[in-house]
mmCIF file of C-alpha atoms in Angstrom:
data_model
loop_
_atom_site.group_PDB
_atom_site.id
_atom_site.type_symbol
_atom_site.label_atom_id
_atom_site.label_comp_id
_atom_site.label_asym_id
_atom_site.label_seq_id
_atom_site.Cartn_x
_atom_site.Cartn_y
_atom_site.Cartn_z
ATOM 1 C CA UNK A 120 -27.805 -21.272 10.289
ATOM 2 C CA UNK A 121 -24.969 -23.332 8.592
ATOM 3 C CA UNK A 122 -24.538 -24.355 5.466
ATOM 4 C CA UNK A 123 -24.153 -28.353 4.704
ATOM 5 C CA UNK A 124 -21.207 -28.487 2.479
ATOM 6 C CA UNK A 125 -22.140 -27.539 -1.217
ATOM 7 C CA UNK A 126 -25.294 -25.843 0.290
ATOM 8 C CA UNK A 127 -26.252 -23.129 -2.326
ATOM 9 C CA UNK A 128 -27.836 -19.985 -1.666
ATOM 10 C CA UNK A 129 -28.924 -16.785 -3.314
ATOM 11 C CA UNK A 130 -31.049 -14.674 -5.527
ATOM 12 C CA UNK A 131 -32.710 -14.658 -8.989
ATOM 13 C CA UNK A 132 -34.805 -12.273 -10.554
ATOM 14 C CA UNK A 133 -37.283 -12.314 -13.131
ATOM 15 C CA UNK A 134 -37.564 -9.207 -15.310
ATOM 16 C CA UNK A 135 -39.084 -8.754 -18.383
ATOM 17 C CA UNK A 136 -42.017 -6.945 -20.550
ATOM 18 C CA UNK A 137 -45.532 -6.158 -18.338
ATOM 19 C CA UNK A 138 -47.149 -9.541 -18.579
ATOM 20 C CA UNK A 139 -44.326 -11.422 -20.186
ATOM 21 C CA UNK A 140 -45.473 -13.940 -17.552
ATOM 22 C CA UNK A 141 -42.839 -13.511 -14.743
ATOM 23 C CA UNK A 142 -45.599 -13.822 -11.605
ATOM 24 C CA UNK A 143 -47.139 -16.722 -12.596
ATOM 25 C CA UNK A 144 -43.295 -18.508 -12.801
ATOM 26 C CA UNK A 145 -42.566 -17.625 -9.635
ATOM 27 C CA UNK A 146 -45.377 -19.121 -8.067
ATOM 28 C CA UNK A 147 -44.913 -21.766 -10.019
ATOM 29 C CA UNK A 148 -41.327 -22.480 -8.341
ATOM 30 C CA UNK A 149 -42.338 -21.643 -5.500
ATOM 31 C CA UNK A 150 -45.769 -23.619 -5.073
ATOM 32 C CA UNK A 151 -48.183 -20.922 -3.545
ATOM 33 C CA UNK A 152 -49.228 -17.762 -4.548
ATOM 34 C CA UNK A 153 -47.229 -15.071 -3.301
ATOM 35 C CA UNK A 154 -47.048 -12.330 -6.213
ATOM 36 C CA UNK A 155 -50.361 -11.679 -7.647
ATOM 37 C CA UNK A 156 -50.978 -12.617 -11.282
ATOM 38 C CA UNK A 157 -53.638 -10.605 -13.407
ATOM 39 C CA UNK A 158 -53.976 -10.580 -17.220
ATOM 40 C CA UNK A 159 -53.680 -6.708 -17.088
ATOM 41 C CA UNK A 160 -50.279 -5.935 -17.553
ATOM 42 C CA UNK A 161 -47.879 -4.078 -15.211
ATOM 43 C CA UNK A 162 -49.411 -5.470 -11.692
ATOM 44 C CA UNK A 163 -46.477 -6.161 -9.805
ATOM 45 C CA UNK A 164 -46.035 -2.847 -8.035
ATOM 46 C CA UNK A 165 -43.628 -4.276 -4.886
ATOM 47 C CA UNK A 166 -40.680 -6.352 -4.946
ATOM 48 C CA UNK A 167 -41.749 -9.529 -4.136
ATOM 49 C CA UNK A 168 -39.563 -12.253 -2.828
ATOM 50 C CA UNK A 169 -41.003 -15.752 -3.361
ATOM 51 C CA UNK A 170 -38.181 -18.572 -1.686
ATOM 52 C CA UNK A 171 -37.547 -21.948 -3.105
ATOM 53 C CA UNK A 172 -36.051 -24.297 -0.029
ATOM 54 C CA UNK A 173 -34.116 -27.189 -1.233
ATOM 55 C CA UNK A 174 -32.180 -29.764 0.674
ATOM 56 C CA UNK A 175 -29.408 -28.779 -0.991
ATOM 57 C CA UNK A 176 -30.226 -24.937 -2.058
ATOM 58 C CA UNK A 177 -32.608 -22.313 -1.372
ATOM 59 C CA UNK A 178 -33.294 -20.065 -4.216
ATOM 60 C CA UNK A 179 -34.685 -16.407 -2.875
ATOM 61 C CA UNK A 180 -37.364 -15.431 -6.906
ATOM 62 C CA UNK A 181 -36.810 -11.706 -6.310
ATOM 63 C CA UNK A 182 -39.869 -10.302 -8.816
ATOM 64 C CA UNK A 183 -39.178 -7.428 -10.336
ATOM 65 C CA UNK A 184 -42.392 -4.714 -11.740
ATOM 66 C CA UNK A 185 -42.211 -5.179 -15.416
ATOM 67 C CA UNK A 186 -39.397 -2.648 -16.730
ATOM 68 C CA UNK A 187 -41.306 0.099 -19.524
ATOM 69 C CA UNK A 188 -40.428 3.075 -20.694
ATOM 70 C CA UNK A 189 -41.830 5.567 -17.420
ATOM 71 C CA UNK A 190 -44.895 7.953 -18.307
ATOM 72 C CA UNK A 191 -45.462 9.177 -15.141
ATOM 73 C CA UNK A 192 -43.410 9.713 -12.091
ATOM 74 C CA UNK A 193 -45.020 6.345 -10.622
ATOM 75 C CA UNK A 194 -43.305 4.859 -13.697
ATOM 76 C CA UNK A 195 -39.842 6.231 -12.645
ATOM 77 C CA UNK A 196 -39.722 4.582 -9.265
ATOM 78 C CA UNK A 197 -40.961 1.759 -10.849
ATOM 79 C CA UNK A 198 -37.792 1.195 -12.723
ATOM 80 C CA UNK A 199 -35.558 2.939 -10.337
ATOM 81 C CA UNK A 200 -36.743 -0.312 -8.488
ATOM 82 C CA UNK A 201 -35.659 -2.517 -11.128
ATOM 83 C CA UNK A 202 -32.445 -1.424 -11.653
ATOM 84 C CA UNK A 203 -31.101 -1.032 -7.810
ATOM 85 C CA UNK A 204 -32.673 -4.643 -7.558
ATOM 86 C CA UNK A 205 -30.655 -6.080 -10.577
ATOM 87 C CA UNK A 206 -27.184 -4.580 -9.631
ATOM 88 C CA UNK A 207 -27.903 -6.940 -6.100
ATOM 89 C CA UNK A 208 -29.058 -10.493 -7.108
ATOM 90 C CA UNK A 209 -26.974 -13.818 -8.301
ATOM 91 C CA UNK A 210 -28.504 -13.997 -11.888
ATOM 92 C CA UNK A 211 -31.203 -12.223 -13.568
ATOM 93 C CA UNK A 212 -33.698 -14.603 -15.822
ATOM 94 C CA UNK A 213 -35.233 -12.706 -18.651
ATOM 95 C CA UNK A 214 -38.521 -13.554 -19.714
ATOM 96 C CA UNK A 215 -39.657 -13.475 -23.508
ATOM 97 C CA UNK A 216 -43.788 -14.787 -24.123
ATOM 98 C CA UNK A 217 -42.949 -17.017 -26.272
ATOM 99 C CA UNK A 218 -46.533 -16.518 -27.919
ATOM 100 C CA UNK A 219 -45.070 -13.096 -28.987
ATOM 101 C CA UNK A 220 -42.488 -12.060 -30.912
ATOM 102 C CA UNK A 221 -39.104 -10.446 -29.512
ATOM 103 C CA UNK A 222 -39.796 -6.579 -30.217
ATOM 104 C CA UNK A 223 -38.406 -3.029 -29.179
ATOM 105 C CA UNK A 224 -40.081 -3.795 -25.656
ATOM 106 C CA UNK A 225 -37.539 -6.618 -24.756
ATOM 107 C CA UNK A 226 -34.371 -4.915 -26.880
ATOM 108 C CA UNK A 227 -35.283 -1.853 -24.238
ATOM 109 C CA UNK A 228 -34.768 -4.134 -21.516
ATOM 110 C CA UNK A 229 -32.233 -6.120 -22.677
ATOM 111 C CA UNK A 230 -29.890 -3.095 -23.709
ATOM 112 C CA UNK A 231 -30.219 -2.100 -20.027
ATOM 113 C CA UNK A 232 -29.841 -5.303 -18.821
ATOM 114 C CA UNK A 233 -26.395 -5.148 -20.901
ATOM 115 C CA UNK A 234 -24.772 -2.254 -18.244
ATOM 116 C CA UNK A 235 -24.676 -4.662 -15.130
ATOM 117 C CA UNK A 236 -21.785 -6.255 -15.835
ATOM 118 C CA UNK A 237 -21.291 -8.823 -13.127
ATOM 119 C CA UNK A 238 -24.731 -10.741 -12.952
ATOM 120 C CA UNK A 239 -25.251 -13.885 -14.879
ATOM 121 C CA UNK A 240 -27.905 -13.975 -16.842
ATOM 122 C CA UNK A 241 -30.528 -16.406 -18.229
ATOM 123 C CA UNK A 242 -33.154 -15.957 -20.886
ATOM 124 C CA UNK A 243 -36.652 -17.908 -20.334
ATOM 125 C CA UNK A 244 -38.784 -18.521 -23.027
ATOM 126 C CA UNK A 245 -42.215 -18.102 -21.212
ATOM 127 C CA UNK A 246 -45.652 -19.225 -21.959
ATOM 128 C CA UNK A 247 -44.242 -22.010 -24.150
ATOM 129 C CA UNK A 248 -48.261 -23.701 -23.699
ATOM 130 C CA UNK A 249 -49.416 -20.692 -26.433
ATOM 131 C CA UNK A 250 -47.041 -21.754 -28.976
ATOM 132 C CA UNK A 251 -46.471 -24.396 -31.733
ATOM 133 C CA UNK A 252 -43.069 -26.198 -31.824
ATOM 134 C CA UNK A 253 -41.767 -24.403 -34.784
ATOM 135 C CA UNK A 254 -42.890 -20.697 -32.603
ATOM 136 C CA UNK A 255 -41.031 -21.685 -30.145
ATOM 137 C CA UNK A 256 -37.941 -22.969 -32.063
ATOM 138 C CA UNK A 257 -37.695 -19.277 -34.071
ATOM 139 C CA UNK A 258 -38.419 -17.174 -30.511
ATOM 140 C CA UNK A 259 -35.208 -19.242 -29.377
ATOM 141 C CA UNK A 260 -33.070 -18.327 -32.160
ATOM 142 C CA UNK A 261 -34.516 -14.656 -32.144
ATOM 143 C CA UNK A 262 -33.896 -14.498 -28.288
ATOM 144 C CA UNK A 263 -29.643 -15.497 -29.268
ATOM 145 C CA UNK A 264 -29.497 -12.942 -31.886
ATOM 146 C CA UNK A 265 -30.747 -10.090 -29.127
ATOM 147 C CA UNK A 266 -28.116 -11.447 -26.835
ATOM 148 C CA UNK A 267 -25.342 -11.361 -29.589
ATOM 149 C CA UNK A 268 -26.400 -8.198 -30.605
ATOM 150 C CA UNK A 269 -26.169 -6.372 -26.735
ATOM 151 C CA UNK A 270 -23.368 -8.379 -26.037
ATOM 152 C CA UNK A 271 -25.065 -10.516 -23.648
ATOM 153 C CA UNK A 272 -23.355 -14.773 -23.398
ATOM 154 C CA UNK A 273 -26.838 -15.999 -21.643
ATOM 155 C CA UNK A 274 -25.585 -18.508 -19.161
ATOM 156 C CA UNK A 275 -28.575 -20.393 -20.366
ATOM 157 C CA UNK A 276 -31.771 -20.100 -22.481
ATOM 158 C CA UNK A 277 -34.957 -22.175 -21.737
ATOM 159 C CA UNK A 278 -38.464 -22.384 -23.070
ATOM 160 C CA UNK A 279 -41.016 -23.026 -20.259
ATOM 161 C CA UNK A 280 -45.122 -22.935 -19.632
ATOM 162 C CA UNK A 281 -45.230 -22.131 -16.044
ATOM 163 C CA UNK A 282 -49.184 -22.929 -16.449
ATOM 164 C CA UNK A 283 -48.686 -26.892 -17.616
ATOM 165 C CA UNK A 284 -45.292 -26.897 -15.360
ATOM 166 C CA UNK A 285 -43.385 -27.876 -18.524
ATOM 167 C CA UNK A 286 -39.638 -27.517 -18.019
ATOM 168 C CA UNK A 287 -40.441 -25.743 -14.672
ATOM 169 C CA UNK A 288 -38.625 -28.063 -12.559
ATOM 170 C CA UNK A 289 -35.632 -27.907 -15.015
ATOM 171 C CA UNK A 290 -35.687 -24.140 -14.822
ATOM 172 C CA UNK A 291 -35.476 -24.218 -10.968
ATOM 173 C CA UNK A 292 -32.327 -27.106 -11.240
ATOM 174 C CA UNK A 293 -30.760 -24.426 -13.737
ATOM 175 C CA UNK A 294 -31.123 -21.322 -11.524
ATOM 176 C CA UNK A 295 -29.867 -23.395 -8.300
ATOM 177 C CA UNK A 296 -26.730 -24.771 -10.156
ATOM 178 C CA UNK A 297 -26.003 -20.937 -11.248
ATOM 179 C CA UNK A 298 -25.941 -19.877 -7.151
ATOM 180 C CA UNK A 299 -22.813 -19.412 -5.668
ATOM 181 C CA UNK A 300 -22.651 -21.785 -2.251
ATOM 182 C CA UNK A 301 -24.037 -20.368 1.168
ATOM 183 C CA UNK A 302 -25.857 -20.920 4.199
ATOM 184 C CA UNK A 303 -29.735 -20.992 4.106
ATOM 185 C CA UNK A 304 -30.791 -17.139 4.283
ATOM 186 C CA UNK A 305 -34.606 -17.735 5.246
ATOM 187 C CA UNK A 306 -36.139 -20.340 7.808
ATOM 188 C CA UNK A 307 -37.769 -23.614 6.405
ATOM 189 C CA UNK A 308 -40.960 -22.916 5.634
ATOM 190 C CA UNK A 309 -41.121 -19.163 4.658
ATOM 191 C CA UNK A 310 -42.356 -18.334 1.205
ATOM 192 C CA UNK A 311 -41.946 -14.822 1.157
ATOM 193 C CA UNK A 312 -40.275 -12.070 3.281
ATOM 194 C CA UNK A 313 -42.583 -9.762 2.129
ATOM 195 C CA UNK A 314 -45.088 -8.302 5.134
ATOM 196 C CA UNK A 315 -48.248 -10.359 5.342
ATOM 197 C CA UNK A 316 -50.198 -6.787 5.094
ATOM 198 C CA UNK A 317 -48.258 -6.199 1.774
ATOM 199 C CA UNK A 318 -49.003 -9.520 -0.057
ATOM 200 C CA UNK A 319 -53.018 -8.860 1.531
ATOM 201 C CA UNK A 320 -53.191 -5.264 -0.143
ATOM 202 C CA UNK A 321 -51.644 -7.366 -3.091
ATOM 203 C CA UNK A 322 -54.396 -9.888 -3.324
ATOM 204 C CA UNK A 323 -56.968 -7.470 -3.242
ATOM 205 C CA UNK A 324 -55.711 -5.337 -5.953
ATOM 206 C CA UNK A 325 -55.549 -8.270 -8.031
ATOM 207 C CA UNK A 326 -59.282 -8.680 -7.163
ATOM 208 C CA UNK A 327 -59.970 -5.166 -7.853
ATOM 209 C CA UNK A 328 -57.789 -5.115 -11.508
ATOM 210 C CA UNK A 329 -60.020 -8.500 -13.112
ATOM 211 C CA UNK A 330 -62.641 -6.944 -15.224
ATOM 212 C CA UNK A 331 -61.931 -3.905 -14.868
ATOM 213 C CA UNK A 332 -62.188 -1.674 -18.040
ATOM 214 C CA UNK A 333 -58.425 -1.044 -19.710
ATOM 215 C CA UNK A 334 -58.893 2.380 -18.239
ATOM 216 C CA UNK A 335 -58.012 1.449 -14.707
ATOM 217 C CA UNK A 336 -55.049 -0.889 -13.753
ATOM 218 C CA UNK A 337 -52.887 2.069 -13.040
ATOM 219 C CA UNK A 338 -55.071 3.612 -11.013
ATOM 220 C CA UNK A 339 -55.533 1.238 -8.380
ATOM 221 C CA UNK A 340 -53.784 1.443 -5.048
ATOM 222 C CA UNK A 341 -54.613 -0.803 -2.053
ATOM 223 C CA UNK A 342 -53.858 0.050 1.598
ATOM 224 C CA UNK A 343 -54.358 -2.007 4.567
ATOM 225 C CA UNK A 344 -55.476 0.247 7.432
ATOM 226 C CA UNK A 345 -55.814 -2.327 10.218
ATOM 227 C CA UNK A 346 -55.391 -6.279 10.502
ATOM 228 C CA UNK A 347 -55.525 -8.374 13.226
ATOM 229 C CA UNK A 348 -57.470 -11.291 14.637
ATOM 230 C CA UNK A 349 -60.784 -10.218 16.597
ATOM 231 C CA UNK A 350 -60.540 -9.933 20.093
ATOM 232 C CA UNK A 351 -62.083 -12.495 22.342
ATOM 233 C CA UNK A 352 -62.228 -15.381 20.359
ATOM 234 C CA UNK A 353 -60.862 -18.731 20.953
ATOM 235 C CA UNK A 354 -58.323 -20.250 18.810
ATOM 236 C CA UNK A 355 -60.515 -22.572 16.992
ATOM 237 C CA UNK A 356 -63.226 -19.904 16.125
ATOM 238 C CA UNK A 357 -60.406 -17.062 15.131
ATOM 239 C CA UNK A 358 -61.665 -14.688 13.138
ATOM 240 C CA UNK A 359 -58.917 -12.193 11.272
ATOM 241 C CA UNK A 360 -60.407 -8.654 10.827
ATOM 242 C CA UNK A 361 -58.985 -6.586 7.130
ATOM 243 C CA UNK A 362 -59.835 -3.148 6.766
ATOM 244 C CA UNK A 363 -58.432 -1.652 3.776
ATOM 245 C CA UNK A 364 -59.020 1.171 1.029
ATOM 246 C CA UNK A 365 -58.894 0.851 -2.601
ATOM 247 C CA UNK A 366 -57.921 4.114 -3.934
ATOM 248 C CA UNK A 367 -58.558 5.310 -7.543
ATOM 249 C CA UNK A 368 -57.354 8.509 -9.378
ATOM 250 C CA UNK A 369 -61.297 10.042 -10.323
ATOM 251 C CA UNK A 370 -64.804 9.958 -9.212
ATOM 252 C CA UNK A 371 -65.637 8.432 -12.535
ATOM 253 C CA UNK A 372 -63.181 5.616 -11.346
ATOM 254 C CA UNK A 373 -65.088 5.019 -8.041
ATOM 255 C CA UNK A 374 -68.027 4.760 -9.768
ATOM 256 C CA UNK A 375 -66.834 1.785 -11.680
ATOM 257 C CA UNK A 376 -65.226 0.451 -8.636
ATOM 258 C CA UNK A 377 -68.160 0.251 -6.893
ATOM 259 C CA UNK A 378 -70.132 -0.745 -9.351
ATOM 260 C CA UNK A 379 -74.238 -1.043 -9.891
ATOM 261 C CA UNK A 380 -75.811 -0.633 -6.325
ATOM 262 C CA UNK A 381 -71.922 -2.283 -4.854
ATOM 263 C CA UNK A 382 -72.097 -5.059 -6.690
ATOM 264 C CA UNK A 383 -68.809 -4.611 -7.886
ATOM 265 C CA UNK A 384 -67.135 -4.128 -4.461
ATOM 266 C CA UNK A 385 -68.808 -7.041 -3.391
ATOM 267 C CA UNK A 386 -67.643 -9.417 -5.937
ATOM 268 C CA UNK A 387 -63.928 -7.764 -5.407
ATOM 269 C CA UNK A 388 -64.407 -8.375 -1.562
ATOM 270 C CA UNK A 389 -65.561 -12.375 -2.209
ATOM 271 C CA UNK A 390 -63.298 -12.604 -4.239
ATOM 272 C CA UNK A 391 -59.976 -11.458 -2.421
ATOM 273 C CA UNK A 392 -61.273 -13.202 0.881
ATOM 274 C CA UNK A 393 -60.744 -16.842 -0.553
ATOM 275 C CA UNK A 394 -57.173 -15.809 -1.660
ATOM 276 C CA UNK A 395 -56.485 -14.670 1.677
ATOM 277 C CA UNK A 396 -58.067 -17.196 3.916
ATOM 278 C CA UNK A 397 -56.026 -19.724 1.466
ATOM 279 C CA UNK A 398 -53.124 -17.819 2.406
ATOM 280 C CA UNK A 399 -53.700 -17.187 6.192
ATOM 281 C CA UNK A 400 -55.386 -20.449 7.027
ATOM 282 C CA UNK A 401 -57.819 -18.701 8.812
ATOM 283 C CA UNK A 402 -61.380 -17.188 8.606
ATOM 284 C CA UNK A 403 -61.462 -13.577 7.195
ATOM 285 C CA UNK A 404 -63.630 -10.502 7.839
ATOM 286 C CA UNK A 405 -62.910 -7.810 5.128
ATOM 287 C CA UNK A 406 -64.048 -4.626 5.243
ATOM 288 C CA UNK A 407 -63.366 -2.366 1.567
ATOM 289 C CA UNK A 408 -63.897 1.084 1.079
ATOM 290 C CA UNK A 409 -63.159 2.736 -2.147
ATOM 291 C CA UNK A 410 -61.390 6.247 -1.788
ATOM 292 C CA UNK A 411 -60.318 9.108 -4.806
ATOM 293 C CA UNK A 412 -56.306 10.161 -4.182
ATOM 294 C CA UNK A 413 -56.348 12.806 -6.650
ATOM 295 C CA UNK A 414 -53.700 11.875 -9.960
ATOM 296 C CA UNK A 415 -51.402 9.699 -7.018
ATOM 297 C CA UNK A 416 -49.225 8.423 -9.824
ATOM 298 C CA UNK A 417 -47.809 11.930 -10.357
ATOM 299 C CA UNK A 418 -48.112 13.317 -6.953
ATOM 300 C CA UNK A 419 -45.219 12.473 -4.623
ATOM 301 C CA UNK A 420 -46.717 13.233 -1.378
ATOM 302 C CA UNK A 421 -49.829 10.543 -2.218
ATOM 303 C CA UNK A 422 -46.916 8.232 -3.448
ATOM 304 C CA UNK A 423 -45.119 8.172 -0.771
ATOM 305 C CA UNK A 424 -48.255 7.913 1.537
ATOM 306 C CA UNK A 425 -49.662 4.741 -0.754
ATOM 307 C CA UNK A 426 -46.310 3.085 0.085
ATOM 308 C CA UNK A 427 -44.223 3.546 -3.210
#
């Protein structure tokens, strides 16, 4: 693949606070869902590449899990993750809710932010739809005073609502003008690099994490066991068979999981199938079973075996 002249090419990243709205930007730029948005915080478990394809650019959203302070060892990969990825990418975009105000949370990330030296970086005022003018005005100012204060120069700082696309398009001219020049690194057309059996178990954890009681986002691991499309079909009755276990930390979890008599599994399963079949452009059959991996956040073994 060769570049046009002036053909720019390369990576951003979005880090920030769990839930300081990162996901929903990047499918925003990118115009399908490929990283799964919940309002539970800390989700985004995988690095998730979401690619932008411009006549002139192609901007590769590398989403980052939301950087905390670790509690468990699942935690410490976790930002193990974020730091190898922001050493590697063209400019890192920080994102600050713009409905909340700048805190120890962001200063954390921000002060680590501060030791890689050779990235540009870019702070996003997110969720600018849950503010008033005059919010949004003093989050700006606060978000200069955190940069001058960790001797960060932010390339650029922008207020955006990724849900009422306000700015978005802006953002996405900003981001490509900050990419050094290169060929295209992805083929038209491809959203993600991330393995279609990856962004599947993705879509059905986010199925799994709405309305769940706040006891249970980190518990929740999704494997796909087998995919494929069913065998002796013709094309235009294709049928793609999902078998996949949702695994929880306690029997107490699986109860809730399943829910009264399934129902709960049920809705989880209708519910994942329509973001899937959107995805795959094809029917879906999905079969979920709900399985207890003893404390897997602090176990390495069952980490490495639930793909972290």
């Amino acid at each position: 693949m060769n570049a046009a002249p002036g053909h720019k090419s390369g990576f951003a990243s979005f880090v920030g606070r769990p839930n300081a709205g990162k996901s929903t930007l990047t499918n925003a730029l990118v115009g399908s869902k490929v990283v799964i948005t919940s309002s539970k915080p800390q989700t985004t478990r995988t690095v998730v590449r979401g690619i932008v394809h411009r006549p002139d650019a192609q901007l590769i959203l590398v989403d980052t899990p939301g950087l905390h302070r670790p509690r468990t060892l699942l935690g410490e990969r976790l930002n193990d993750l974020v730091k190898t990825t922001l050493a590697e990418v063209d400019v890192v975009a920080v994102c600050f809710p713009a409905n909340e105000k700048v805190g120890p949370g962001d200063r954390f990330i921000v002060t680590e932010m501060a030791k890689v030296k050779r990235t540009i970086k870019v702070a996003i005022a997110t969720k600018t739809d849950l503010a008033t003018q005059e919010q949004i005005g003093q989050h700006l100012l606060d978000i200069q005073a955190l940069g001058a204060e960790t001797g960060i120069e932010w390339a650029e700082i922008v207020p955006v609502s990724a849900q009422s696309g306000s700015q978005v398009s802006l953002l996405e001219d900003l981001l490509v003008g900050l990419l050094p020049e290169g060929p295209q690194l992805y083929p038209d057309g491809e959203l993600s690099d991330a393995p279609e059996e990856a962004i599947v178990a993705e879509l059905i954890r986010e199925a799994a994490l709405e309305g769940v009681r706040d006891e249970l986002p980190h518990s929740i691991a999704v494997v796909v066991e087998e995919m494929g499309l069913r065998e002796g079909r013709s094309e235009d009755k294709a049928l793609l068979d999902i078998h996949a276990n949702v695994y929880v930390e306690r029997d107490s979890q699986k109860g809730i999981m399943i829910g009264h008599k399934g129902s709960r599994l049920r809705k989880v399963g209708t519910d994942a199938r329509v973001q899937i079949e959107a995805l795959m452009g094809t029917p879906v059959y999905l079969d979920l079973r709900v399985k207890i991996a003893k404390d897997w956040q602090r176990d390495p073994r069952q980490l490495r075996k639930l793909g972290f």
